[in-house]
Short mmCIF file of C-alpha atoms in Angstrom, two decimals:
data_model
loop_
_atom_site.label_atom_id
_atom_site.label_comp_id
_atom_site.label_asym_id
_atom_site.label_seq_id
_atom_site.Cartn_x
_atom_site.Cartn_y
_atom_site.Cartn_z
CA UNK A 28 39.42 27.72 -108.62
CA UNK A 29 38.48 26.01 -105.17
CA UNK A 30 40.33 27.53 -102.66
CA UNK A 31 39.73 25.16 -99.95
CA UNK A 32 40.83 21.32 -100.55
CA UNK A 33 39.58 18.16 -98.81
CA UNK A 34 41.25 15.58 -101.16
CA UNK A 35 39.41 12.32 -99.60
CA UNK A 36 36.20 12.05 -100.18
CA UNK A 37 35.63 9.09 -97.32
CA UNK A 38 37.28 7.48 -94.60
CA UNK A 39 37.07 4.38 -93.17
CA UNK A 40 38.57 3.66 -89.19
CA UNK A 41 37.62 1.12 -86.94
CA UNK A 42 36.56 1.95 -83.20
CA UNK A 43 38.87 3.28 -80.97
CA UNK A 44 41.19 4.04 -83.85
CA UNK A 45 42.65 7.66 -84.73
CA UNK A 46 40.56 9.37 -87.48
CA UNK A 47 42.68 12.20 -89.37
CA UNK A 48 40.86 14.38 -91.79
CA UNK A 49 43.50 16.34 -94.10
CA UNK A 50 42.62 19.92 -95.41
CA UNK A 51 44.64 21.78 -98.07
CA UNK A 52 44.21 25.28 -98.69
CA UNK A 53 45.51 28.19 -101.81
CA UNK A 54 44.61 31.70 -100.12
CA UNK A 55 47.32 33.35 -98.14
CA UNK A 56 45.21 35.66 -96.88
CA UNK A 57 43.07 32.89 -95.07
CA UNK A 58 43.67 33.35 -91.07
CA UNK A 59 40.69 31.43 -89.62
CA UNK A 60 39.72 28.07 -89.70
CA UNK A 61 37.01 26.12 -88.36
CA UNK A 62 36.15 22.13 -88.75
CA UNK A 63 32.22 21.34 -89.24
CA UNK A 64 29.91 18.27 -88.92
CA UNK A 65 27.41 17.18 -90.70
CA UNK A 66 24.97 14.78 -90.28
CA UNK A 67 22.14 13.44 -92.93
CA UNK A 68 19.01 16.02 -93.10
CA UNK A 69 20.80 18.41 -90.56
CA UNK A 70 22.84 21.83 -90.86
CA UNK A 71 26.61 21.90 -90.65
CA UNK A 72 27.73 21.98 -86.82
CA UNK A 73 30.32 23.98 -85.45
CA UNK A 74 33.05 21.51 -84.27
CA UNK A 75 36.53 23.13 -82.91
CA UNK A 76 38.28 26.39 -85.18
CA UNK A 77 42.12 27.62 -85.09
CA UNK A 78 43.67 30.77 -85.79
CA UNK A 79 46.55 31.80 -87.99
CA UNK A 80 48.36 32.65 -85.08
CA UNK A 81 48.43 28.69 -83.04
CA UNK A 82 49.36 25.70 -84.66
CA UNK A 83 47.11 23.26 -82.84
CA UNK A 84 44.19 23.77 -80.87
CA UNK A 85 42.40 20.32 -78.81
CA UNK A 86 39.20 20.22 -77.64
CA UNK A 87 38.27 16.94 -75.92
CA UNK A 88 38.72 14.33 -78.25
CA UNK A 89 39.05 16.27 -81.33
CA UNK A 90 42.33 18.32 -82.26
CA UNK A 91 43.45 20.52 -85.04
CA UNK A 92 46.81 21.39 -86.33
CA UNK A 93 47.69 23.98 -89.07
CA UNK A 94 50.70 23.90 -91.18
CA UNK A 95 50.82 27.51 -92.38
CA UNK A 96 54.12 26.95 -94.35
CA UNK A 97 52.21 23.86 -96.42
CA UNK A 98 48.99 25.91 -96.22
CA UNK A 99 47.36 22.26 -94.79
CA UNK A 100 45.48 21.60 -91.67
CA UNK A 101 44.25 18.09 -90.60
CA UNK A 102 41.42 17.38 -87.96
CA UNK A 103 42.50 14.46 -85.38
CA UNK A 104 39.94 12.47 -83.40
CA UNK A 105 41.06 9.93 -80.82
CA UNK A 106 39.60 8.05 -79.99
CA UNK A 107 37.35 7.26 -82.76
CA UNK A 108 33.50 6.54 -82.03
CA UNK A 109 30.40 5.34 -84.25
CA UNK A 110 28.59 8.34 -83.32
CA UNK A 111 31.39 10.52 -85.24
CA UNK A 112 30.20 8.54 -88.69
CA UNK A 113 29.90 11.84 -90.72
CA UNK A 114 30.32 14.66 -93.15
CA UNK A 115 33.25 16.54 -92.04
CA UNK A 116 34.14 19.88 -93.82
CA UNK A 117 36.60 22.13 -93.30
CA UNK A 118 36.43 25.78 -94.00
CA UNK A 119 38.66 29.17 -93.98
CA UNK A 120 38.23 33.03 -93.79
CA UNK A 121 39.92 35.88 -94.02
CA UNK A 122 39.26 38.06 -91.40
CA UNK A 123 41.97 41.18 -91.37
CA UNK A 124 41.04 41.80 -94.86
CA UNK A 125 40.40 40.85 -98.62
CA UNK A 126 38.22 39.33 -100.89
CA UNK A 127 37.34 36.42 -98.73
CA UNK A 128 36.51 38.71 -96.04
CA UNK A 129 33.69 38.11 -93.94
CA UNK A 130 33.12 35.16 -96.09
CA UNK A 131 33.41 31.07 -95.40
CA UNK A 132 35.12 29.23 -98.05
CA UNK A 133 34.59 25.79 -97.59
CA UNK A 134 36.01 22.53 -98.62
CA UNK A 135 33.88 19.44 -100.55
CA UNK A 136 33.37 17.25 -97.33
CA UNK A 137 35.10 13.75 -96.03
CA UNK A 138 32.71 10.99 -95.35
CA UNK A 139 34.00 9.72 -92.42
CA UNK A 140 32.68 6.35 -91.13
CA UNK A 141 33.60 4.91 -87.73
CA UNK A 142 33.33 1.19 -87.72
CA UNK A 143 32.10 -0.77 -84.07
CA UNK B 4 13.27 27.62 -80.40
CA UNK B 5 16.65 28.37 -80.56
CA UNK B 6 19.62 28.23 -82.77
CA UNK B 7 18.31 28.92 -86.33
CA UNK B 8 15.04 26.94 -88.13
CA UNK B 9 14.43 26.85 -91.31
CA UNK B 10 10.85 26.37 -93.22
CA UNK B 11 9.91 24.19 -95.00
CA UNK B 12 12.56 21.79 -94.86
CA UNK B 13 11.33 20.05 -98.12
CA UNK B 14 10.08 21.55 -101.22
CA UNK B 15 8.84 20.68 -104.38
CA UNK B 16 8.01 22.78 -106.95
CA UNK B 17 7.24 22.86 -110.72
CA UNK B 18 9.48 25.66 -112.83
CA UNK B 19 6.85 28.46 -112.89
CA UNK B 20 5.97 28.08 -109.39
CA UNK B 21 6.85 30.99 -106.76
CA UNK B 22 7.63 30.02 -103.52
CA UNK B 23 9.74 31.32 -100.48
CA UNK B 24 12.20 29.50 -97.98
CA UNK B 25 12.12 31.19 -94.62
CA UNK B 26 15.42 31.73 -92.00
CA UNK B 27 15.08 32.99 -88.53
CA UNK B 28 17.92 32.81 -85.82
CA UNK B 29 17.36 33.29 -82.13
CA UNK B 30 20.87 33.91 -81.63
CA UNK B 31 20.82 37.43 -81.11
CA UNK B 32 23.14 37.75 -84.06
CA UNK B 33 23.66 40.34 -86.73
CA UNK B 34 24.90 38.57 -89.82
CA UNK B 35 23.15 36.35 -92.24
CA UNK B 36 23.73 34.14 -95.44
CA UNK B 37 22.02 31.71 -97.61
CA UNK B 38 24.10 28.69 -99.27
CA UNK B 39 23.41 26.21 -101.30
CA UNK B 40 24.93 22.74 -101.43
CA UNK B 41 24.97 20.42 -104.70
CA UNK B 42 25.49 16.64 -104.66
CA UNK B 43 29.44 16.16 -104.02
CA UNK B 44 30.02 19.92 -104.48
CA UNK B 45 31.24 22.92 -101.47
CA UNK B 46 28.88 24.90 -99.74
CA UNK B 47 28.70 27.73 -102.13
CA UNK B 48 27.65 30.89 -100.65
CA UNK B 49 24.87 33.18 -102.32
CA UNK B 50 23.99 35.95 -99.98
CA UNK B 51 25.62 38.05 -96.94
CA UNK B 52 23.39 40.70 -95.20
CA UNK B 53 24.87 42.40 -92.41
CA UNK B 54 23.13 44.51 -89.94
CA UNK B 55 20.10 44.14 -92.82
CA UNK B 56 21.98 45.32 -95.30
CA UNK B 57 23.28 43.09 -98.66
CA UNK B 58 26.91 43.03 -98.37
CA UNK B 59 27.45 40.37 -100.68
CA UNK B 60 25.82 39.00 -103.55
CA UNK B 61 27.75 35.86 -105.10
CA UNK B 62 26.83 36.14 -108.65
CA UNK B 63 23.46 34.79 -108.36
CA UNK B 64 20.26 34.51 -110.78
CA UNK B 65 18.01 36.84 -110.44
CA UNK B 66 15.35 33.78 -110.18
CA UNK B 67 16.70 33.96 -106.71
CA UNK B 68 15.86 36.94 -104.32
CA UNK B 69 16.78 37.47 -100.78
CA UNK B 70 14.97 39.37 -98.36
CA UNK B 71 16.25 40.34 -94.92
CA UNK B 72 13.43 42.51 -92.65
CA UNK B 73 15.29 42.42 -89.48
CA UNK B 74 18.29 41.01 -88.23
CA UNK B 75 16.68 37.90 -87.32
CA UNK B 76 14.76 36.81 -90.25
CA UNK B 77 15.94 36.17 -93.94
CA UNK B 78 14.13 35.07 -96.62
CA UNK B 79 14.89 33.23 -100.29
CA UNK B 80 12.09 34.34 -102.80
CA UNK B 81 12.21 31.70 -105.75
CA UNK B 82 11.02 32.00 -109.28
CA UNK B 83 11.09 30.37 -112.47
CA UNK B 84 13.64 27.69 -110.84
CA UNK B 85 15.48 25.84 -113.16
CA UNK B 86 16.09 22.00 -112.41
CA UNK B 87 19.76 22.48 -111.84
CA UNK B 88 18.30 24.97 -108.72
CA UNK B 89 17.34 21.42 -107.06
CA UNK B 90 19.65 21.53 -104.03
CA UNK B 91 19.93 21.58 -100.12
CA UNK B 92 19.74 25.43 -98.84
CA UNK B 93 21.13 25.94 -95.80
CA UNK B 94 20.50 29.05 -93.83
CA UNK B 95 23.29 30.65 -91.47
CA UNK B 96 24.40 33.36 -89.16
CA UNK B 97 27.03 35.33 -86.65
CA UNK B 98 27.28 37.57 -84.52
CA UNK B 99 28.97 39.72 -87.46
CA UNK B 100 30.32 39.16 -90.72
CA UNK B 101 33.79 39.48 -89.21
CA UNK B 102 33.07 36.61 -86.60
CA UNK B 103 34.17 33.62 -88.89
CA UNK B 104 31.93 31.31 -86.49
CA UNK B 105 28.47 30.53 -88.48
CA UNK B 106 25.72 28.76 -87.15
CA UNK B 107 23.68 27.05 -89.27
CA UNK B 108 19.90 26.01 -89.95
CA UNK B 109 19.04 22.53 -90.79
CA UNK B 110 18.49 23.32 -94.40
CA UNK B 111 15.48 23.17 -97.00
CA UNK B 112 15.94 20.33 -99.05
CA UNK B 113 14.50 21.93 -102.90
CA UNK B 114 13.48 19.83 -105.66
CA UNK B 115 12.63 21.61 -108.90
CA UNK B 116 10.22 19.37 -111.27
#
């Protein structure tokens, strides 16, 4: 049972465009979320995170939104660069409590690839 | 060095072979975890220690044992790998296990002949 969703596996935009990476998630009890990048032959980095309690959180060019009713949260970057070209996961926790406490659950990636 | 490293970053190894991947994080932090990554499949997470101890063990084959000395180095003892094992093993830590925020290593990339 995946908990964590990330429904398109790649994703094409051109330059200057608006990239939106979609998330869908099963677990109620998951309060914390957090957007990561990866590049080829490197670790997941830490890109921007949102709590339960806000419904959109922006960090430069990159912005989050949760839907807590449709249990989806999407990843927004405008505008779009070539050095974004990526793996982009997303991931959830629980932290008051649970089974999935403590514990990242994390989606299958979206390739994303930012055209010049 | 800073952030977390992880040695070797590529191994290859035959099925009787014993070898270890090494984590260290010089991040100050008290929680860390070992995950592996399949082609086109989630992170999937193995180990949790917190404050040295194992808090959570994700159903994994005893072929695979973790070893955590000190809060900043964790280990992945492997033996009698199975090809399936071949994968990307990525290292990671926090502050806590409650802090959702992980940082993590750059991976060992594991091929099992």
């Amino acid at each position: 049972d995946q908990q964590v969703k990330q429904n398109s596996p790649s994703l094409s935009v051109q330059e200057g465009r608006i990239s939106i990476l979609n998330c869908d998630y099963t677990n109620s009890m998951f309060d914390y979320f957090l957007w990561y990048k990866k590049y080829p032959a490197e670790g997941p980095t830490f890109l921007i995170s949102i709590s339960s309690i806000k419904d959109k959180n922006e960090d430069g060019r990159f912005t989050v939104f949760l839907n807590k009713s449709a249990k989806h949260l999407s990843l927004h970057i405008v505008p779009s660069q070539p050095g974004d070209s990526a793996v982009y996961f997303c991931a959830a926790s629980a932290n008051a409590g649970g089974t999935s406490y403590g514990k990242l659950t994390f989606g299958q990636g979206t390739i994303l690839t930012v055209h010049p | 060095e800073t952030g977390v490293t992880q040695t070797p970053r590529h191994l290859v190894m035959g099925m009787t072979n014993k070898k270890s991947l090494k984590c260290e994080q010089h991040l100050g932090h008290n929680a860390m975890y070992w995950y592996k990554q399949s082609a086109k499949k989630p992170l999937e997470l193995m180990f949790v220690y917190n404050f040295k101890e194992q808090t959570e063990n994700n159903s994994v084959p005893s072929r695979f044992s973790p070893e955590c000395p000190n809060s900043s180095h964790l280990f992945l003892h492997l033996h009698t790998l199975q090809p399936e094992d071949s994968a990307l093993y990525l290292c990671a830590s926090s502050q806590d296990r409650a802090s959702g925020m992980q940082f993590f290593g750059p991976g060992t990339r594991l091929t099992v002949l």
